[in-house]
């Protein structure tokens, strides 16, 4: 996998591809409910076209589902995915998703494979997000990961009451990530401090979000034990290629704190490969020595 060393070159390489017209990238911004076939399952996802078109100043884009979300969710949770295949993400992992929106699709797909999955976004998404999780989180999802641990604690425990999928309101511009360790401290099944992986699906679409996003990523990575460098927090970002200016500005800022690699086509699903209009990058916080 080739490391990205020059933001301008990376932007040029990506945006000189033949990119399909995706418009803004919503699946259907006018539908109140989306019926999606996803990883062999049928999901019913409620969204809010009214909120999307409102004049809410703090943002509304999380009110509906973006095209890349189910594609990324299916890829990241596939057993053939490079992170699962190489045990970078595993049964004891703690995952935090930034900017999850109302759908919860990525969390619904990956949570059964990890110990803890924390969905985060602004508070306004919480009502529909919790509704979508409840409506689409099946007993299979819960028992697939939680049943063995639950059996050890009590043979009569009800695993349906303790799914490993949770929500925390987190505004990158105004909130501190210090509430994350306290929430994760309730987890009895893992011992590694901090977060194993951060996921961000189509979170950067204007320049005002770049600095708060990068700062939040840094802060979450610093939650891990600073003495441990063997298993650093990884960041996986998936984006639709819209604006070369915004993308390059993000990458310049991100590379000031993180080493970055682009995931090559050989490791992606067909829907995320070159010329799809989407791109996936991996970031790892630079060490203080670098």
One Martini backbone bead per residue (centre of mass of N, CA, C, O) as a GRO file, in nm:
protein
  290
    1UNK     BB    1   0.095   0.038   0.025
    2UNK     BB    2   0.075   0.372  -0.055
    3UNK     BB    3   0.203   0.654   0.052
    4UNK     BB    4   0.107   0.975   0.125
    5UNK     BB    5   0.316   1.279   0.046
    6UNK     BB    6   0.116   1.449  -0.158
    7UNK     BB    7  -0.166   1.632  -0.177
    8UNK     BB    8  -0.168   1.744  -0.467
    9UNK     BB    9  -0.117   1.476  -0.611
   10UNK     BB   10  -0.359   1.320  -0.501
   11UNK     BB   11  -0.572   1.508  -0.614
   12UNK     BB   12  -0.495   1.485  -0.909
   13UNK     BB   13  -0.528   1.176  -0.943
   14UNK     BB   14  -0.834   1.169  -0.862
   15UNK     BB   15  -0.953   1.422  -1.048
   16UNK     BB   16  -0.850   1.281  -1.337
   17UNK     BB   17  -1.060   1.106  -1.338
   18UNK     BB   18  -1.343   0.930  -1.436
   19UNK     BB   19  -1.627   1.076  -1.308
   20UNK     BB   20  -1.919   1.041  -1.186
   21UNK     BB   21  -2.241   1.152  -1.154
   22UNK     BB   22  -2.365   1.234  -0.806
   23UNK     BB   23  -2.392   1.489  -0.712
   24UNK     BB   24  -2.414   1.508  -0.376
   25UNK     BB   25  -2.495   1.185  -0.273
   26UNK     BB   26  -2.775   1.103  -0.245
   27UNK     BB   27  -3.013   0.871  -0.267
   28UNK     BB   28  -3.300   1.011  -0.127
   29UNK     BB   29  -3.405   1.328  -0.016
   30UNK     BB   30  -3.743   1.263  -0.026
   31UNK     BB   31  -3.735   1.023   0.158
   32UNK     BB   32  -3.846   0.880   0.465
   33UNK     BB   33  -3.792   0.586   0.340
   34UNK     BB   34  -3.549   0.325   0.314
   35UNK     BB   35  -3.500   0.043   0.099
   36UNK     BB   36  -3.234  -0.185   0.173
   37UNK     BB   37  -2.987  -0.381   0.025
   38UNK     BB   38  -2.766  -0.543   0.274
   39UNK     BB   39  -2.564  -0.790   0.314
   40UNK     BB   40  -2.831  -0.984   0.285
   41UNK     BB   41  -3.019  -0.747   0.375
   42UNK     BB   42  -3.307  -0.573   0.504
   43UNK     BB   43  -3.344  -0.223   0.518
   44UNK     BB   44  -3.507   0.026   0.731
   45UNK     BB   45  -3.468   0.380   0.667
   46UNK     BB   46  -3.494   0.660   0.840
   47UNK     BB   47  -3.563   1.001   0.735
   48UNK     BB   48  -3.515   1.382   0.687
   49UNK     BB   49  -3.612   1.605   0.455
   50UNK     BB   50  -3.695   1.845   0.630
   51UNK     BB   51  -3.425   1.886   0.777
   52UNK     BB   52  -3.243   1.919   0.528
   53UNK     BB   53  -3.424   2.190   0.432
   54UNK     BB   54  -3.345   2.345   0.658
   55UNK     BB   55  -3.204   2.630   0.867
   56UNK     BB   56  -2.995   2.482   1.020
   57UNK     BB   57  -2.684   2.597   1.123
   58UNK     BB   58  -2.535   2.316   1.232
   59UNK     BB   59  -2.672   2.120   1.037
   60UNK     BB   60  -2.823   1.844   0.796
   61UNK     BB   61  -2.673   1.600   0.643
   62UNK     BB   62  -2.753   1.361   0.858
   63UNK     BB   63  -3.071   1.321   0.770
   64UNK     BB   64  -2.943   1.151   0.536
   65UNK     BB   65  -2.848   0.926   0.285
   66UNK     BB   66  -2.553   0.824   0.151
   67UNK     BB   67  -2.415   0.640  -0.102
   68UNK     BB   68  -2.148   0.541   0.054
   69UNK     BB   69  -2.247   0.403   0.313
   70UNK     BB   70  -2.329   0.107   0.225
   71UNK     BB   71  -2.059   0.049   0.082
   72UNK     BB   72  -1.876   0.080   0.329
   73UNK     BB   73  -2.024  -0.111   0.525
   74UNK     BB   74  -1.987  -0.370   0.358
   75UNK     BB   75  -1.675  -0.361   0.337
   76UNK     BB   76  -1.582  -0.334   0.646
   77UNK     BB   77  -1.756  -0.618   0.721
   78UNK     BB   78  -1.595  -0.796   0.558
   79UNK     BB   79  -1.400  -1.078   0.590
   80UNK     BB   80  -1.201  -0.962   0.345
   81UNK     BB   81  -1.111  -0.739   0.491
   82UNK     BB   82  -0.808  -0.613   0.586
   83UNK     BB   83  -0.878  -0.570   0.894
   84UNK     BB   84  -0.999  -0.855   0.954
   85UNK     BB   85  -0.786  -1.044   0.822
   86UNK     BB   86  -0.545  -0.889   1.013
   87UNK     BB   87  -0.659  -0.805   1.303
   88UNK     BB   88  -0.716  -0.494   1.341
   89UNK     BB   89  -1.005  -0.593   1.345
   90UNK     BB   90  -1.185  -0.731   1.629
   91UNK     BB   91  -1.355  -0.876   1.893
   92UNK     BB   92  -1.197  -0.642   2.095
   93UNK     BB   93  -1.288  -0.390   1.964
   94UNK     BB   94  -1.285  -0.028   1.948
   95UNK     BB   95  -1.534   0.179   1.797
   96UNK     BB   96  -1.542   0.499   1.619
   97UNK     BB   97  -1.791   0.711   1.485
   98UNK     BB   98  -1.801   0.978   1.263
   99UNK     BB   99  -2.075   1.105   1.141
  100UNK     BB  100  -2.333   0.890   1.122
  101UNK     BB  101  -2.608   0.980   1.141
  102UNK     BB  102  -2.934   0.831   1.110
  103UNK     BB  103  -2.879   0.525   1.014
  104UNK     BB  104  -2.636   0.317   1.121
  105UNK     BB  105  -2.508   0.125   0.902
  106UNK     BB  106  -2.213   0.076   0.985
  107UNK     BB  107  -2.276  -0.026   1.270
  108UNK     BB  108  -2.464  -0.264   1.190
  109UNK     BB  109  -2.231  -0.415   1.034
  110UNK     BB  110  -1.978  -0.413   1.259
  111UNK     BB  111  -2.064  -0.468   1.560
  112UNK     BB  112  -2.074  -0.794   1.555
  113UNK     BB  113  -1.731  -0.793   1.534
  114UNK     BB  114  -1.721  -0.635   1.810
  115UNK     BB  115  -1.719  -0.503   2.132
  116UNK     BB  116  -1.734  -0.183   2.045
  117UNK     BB  117  -1.980   0.071   1.930
  118UNK     BB  118  -1.947   0.425   1.854
  119UNK     BB  119  -2.177   0.663   1.791
  120UNK     BB  120  -2.133   0.988   1.625
  121UNK     BB  121  -2.297   1.312   1.673
  122UNK     BB  122  -2.527   1.515   1.661
  123UNK     BB  123  -2.816   1.532   1.843
  124UNK     BB  124  -3.033   1.545   1.602
  125UNK     BB  125  -2.994   1.226   1.516
  126UNK     BB  126  -3.090   1.038   1.759
  127UNK     BB  127  -3.383   0.955   1.709
  128UNK     BB  128  -3.349   0.810   1.430
  129UNK     BB  129  -3.113   0.633   1.502
  130UNK     BB  130  -3.250   0.465   1.726
  131UNK     BB  131  -3.473   0.363   1.543
  132UNK     BB  132  -3.291   0.215   1.334
  133UNK     BB  133  -3.157   0.024   1.529
  134UNK     BB  134  -3.409  -0.114   1.646
  135UNK     BB  135  -3.527  -0.206   1.356
  136UNK     BB  136  -3.225  -0.354   1.258
  137UNK     BB  137  -3.154  -0.503   1.522
  138UNK     BB  138  -3.090  -0.817   1.553
  139UNK     BB  139  -3.046  -1.102   1.726
  140UNK     BB  140  -2.802  -1.188   1.561
  141UNK     BB  141  -2.625  -0.942   1.614
  142UNK     BB  142  -2.606  -0.975   1.923
  143UNK     BB  143  -2.526  -1.285   1.961
  144UNK     BB  144  -2.273  -1.313   1.783
  145UNK     BB  145  -2.098  -1.153   2.013
  146UNK     BB  146  -2.245  -1.163   2.315
  147UNK     BB  147  -2.311  -1.452   2.410
  148UNK     BB  148  -2.046  -1.563   2.534
  149UNK     BB  149  -2.013  -1.341   2.754
  150UNK     BB  150  -2.293  -1.378   2.882
  151UNK     BB  151  -2.256  -1.675   2.970
  152UNK     BB  152  -2.027  -1.620   3.176
  153UNK     BB  153  -2.198  -1.439   3.368
  154UNK     BB  154  -2.496  -1.561   3.269
  155UNK     BB  155  -2.721  -1.799   3.171
  156UNK     BB  156  -2.979  -1.576   3.207
  157UNK     BB  157  -2.902  -1.367   3.023
  158UNK     BB  158  -2.996  -1.076   2.819
  159UNK     BB  159  -2.854  -0.979   2.526
  160UNK     BB  160  -3.069  -0.770   2.417
  161UNK     BB  161  -2.997  -0.541   2.640
  162UNK     BB  162  -2.662  -0.547   2.536
  163UNK     BB  163  -2.566  -0.386   2.309
  164UNK     BB  164  -2.263  -0.258   2.129
  165UNK     BB  165  -2.453  -0.011   2.043
  166UNK     BB  166  -2.381   0.342   2.055
  167UNK     BB  167  -2.453   0.685   2.165
  168UNK     BB  168  -2.281   1.008   2.103
  169UNK     BB  169  -2.268   1.332   2.151
  170UNK     BB  170  -2.059   1.501   1.886
  171UNK     BB  171  -1.912   1.811   1.852
  172UNK     BB  172  -1.631   1.925   1.704
  173UNK     BB  173  -1.658   2.239   1.794
  174UNK     BB  174  -1.774   2.193   2.121
  175UNK     BB  175  -1.667   1.911   2.202
  176UNK     BB  176  -1.543   1.668   2.410
  177UNK     BB  177  -1.371   1.347   2.431
  178UNK     BB  178  -1.375   1.284   2.752
  179UNK     BB  179  -1.648   1.106   2.748
  180UNK     BB  180  -1.548   0.840   2.622
  181UNK     BB  181  -1.396   0.682   2.850
  182UNK     BB  182  -1.637   0.666   3.047
  183UNK     BB  183  -1.814   0.496   2.860
  184UNK     BB  184  -1.598   0.261   2.805
  185UNK     BB  185  -1.553   0.169   3.110
  186UNK     BB  186  -1.810  -0.034   3.111
  187UNK     BB  187  -1.628  -0.232   2.973
  188UNK     BB  188  -1.544  -0.585   3.043
  189UNK     BB  189  -1.410  -0.716   2.758
  190UNK     BB  190  -1.178  -0.498   2.773
  191UNK     BB  191  -0.826  -0.362   2.813
  192UNK     BB  192  -0.777  -0.161   2.605
  193UNK     BB  193  -0.709   0.148   2.567
  194UNK     BB  194  -0.909   0.328   2.396
  195UNK     BB  195  -0.896   0.331   2.036
  196UNK     BB  196  -0.875   0.137   1.747
  197UNK     BB  197  -1.107   0.286   1.562
  198UNK     BB  198  -1.178   0.525   1.309
  199UNK     BB  199  -1.479   0.636   1.147
  200UNK     BB  200  -1.533   0.813   0.819
  201UNK     BB  201  -1.831   0.898   0.632
  202UNK     BB  202  -1.866   1.165   0.458
  203UNK     BB  203  -1.755   1.442   0.641
  204UNK     BB  204  -1.615   1.613   0.396
  205UNK     BB  205  -1.767   1.924   0.231
  206UNK     BB  206  -1.620   2.160   0.397
  207UNK     BB  207  -1.379   2.373   0.528
  208UNK     BB  208  -1.502   2.421   0.822
  209UNK     BB  209  -1.453   2.102   0.910
  210UNK     BB  210  -1.151   2.034   0.915
  211UNK     BB  211  -1.027   2.124   1.188
  212UNK     BB  212  -1.230   1.976   1.381
  213UNK     BB  213  -1.181   1.694   1.269
  214UNK     BB  214  -0.875   1.668   1.318
  215UNK     BB  215  -0.883   1.728   1.622
  216UNK     BB  216  -1.066   1.488   1.699
  217UNK     BB  217  -0.880   1.268   1.600
  218UNK     BB  218  -0.645   1.334   1.782
  219UNK     BB  219  -0.789   1.310   2.057
  220UNK     BB  220  -0.871   1.009   2.022
  221UNK     BB  221  -0.583   0.896   1.985
  222UNK     BB  222  -0.482   1.004   2.278
  223UNK     BB  223  -0.640   0.787   2.454
  224UNK     BB  224  -0.425   0.617   2.425
  225UNK     BB  225  -0.155   0.465   2.524
  226UNK     BB  226   0.153   0.626   2.497
  227UNK     BB  227   0.328   0.352   2.541
  228UNK     BB  228   0.166   0.245   2.287
  229UNK     BB  229   0.287   0.148   1.941
  230UNK     BB  230   0.177  -0.125   1.819
  231UNK     BB  231  -0.152  -0.018   1.849
  232UNK     BB  232  -0.270   0.208   1.684
  233UNK     BB  233  -0.485   0.425   1.588
  234UNK     BB  234  -0.714   0.404   1.332
  235UNK     BB  235  -0.807   0.569   1.024
  236UNK     BB  236  -1.117   0.565   0.832
  237UNK     BB  237  -1.177   0.713   0.514
  238UNK     BB  238  -1.476   0.805   0.334
  239UNK     BB  239  -1.526   0.948  -0.001
  240UNK     BB  240  -1.655   1.184  -0.200
  241UNK     BB  241  -1.574   1.327  -0.511
  242UNK     BB  242  -1.610   1.678  -0.547
  243UNK     BB  243  -1.378   1.879  -0.423
  244UNK     BB  244  -1.051   1.955  -0.471
  245UNK     BB  245  -1.017   2.182  -0.261
  246UNK     BB  246  -1.130   2.037  -0.010
  247UNK     BB  247  -0.961   1.784  -0.022
  248UNK     BB  248  -0.678   1.918  -0.010
  249UNK     BB  249  -0.723   2.070   0.256
  250UNK     BB  250  -0.766   1.818   0.425
  251UNK     BB  251  -0.498   1.668   0.362
  252UNK     BB  252  -0.306   1.878   0.466
  253UNK     BB  253  -0.412   1.880   0.759
  254UNK     BB  254  -0.393   1.573   0.815
  255UNK     BB  255  -0.073   1.544   0.747
  256UNK     BB  256   0.030   1.702   1.001
  257UNK     BB  257  -0.064   1.436   1.198
  258UNK     BB  258  -0.073   1.216   0.959
  259UNK     BB  259  -0.045   0.923   0.822
  260UNK     BB  260  -0.102   0.825   0.468
  261UNK     BB  261  -0.330   0.598   0.294
  262UNK     BB  262  -0.433   0.443   0.006
  263UNK     BB  263  -0.670   0.232  -0.093
  264UNK     BB  264  -0.655  -0.012  -0.308
  265UNK     BB  265  -0.832  -0.188  -0.536
  266UNK     BB  266  -0.749  -0.479  -0.432
  267UNK     BB  267  -0.906  -0.389  -0.134
  268UNK     BB  268  -1.174  -0.338  -0.287
  269UNK     BB  269  -1.465  -0.287  -0.389
  270UNK     BB  270  -1.611  -0.216  -0.683
  271UNK     BB  271  -1.776   0.045  -0.568
  272UNK     BB  272  -1.471   0.181  -0.463
  273UNK     BB  273  -1.320   0.216  -0.705
  274UNK     BB  274  -1.182   0.344  -0.950
  275UNK     BB  275  -1.416   0.577  -1.085
  276UNK     BB  276  -1.658   0.588  -0.865
  277UNK     BB  277  -1.614   0.861  -0.669
  278UNK     BB  278  -1.436   0.714  -0.454
  279UNK     BB  279  -1.252   0.709  -0.128
  280UNK     BB  280  -0.985   0.543   0.068
  281UNK     BB  281  -0.837   0.607   0.388
  282UNK     BB  282  -0.541   0.593   0.598
  283UNK     BB  283  -0.469   0.674   0.947
  284UNK     BB  284  -0.172   0.773   1.147
  285UNK     BB  285  -0.032   0.889   1.407
  286UNK     BB  286   0.220   1.073   1.468
  287UNK     BB  287   0.500   1.072   1.617
  288UNK     BB  288   0.696   1.269   1.823
  289UNK     BB  289   0.964   1.195   1.655
  290UNK     BB  290   0.866   1.309   1.359
   0.00000   0.00000   0.00000
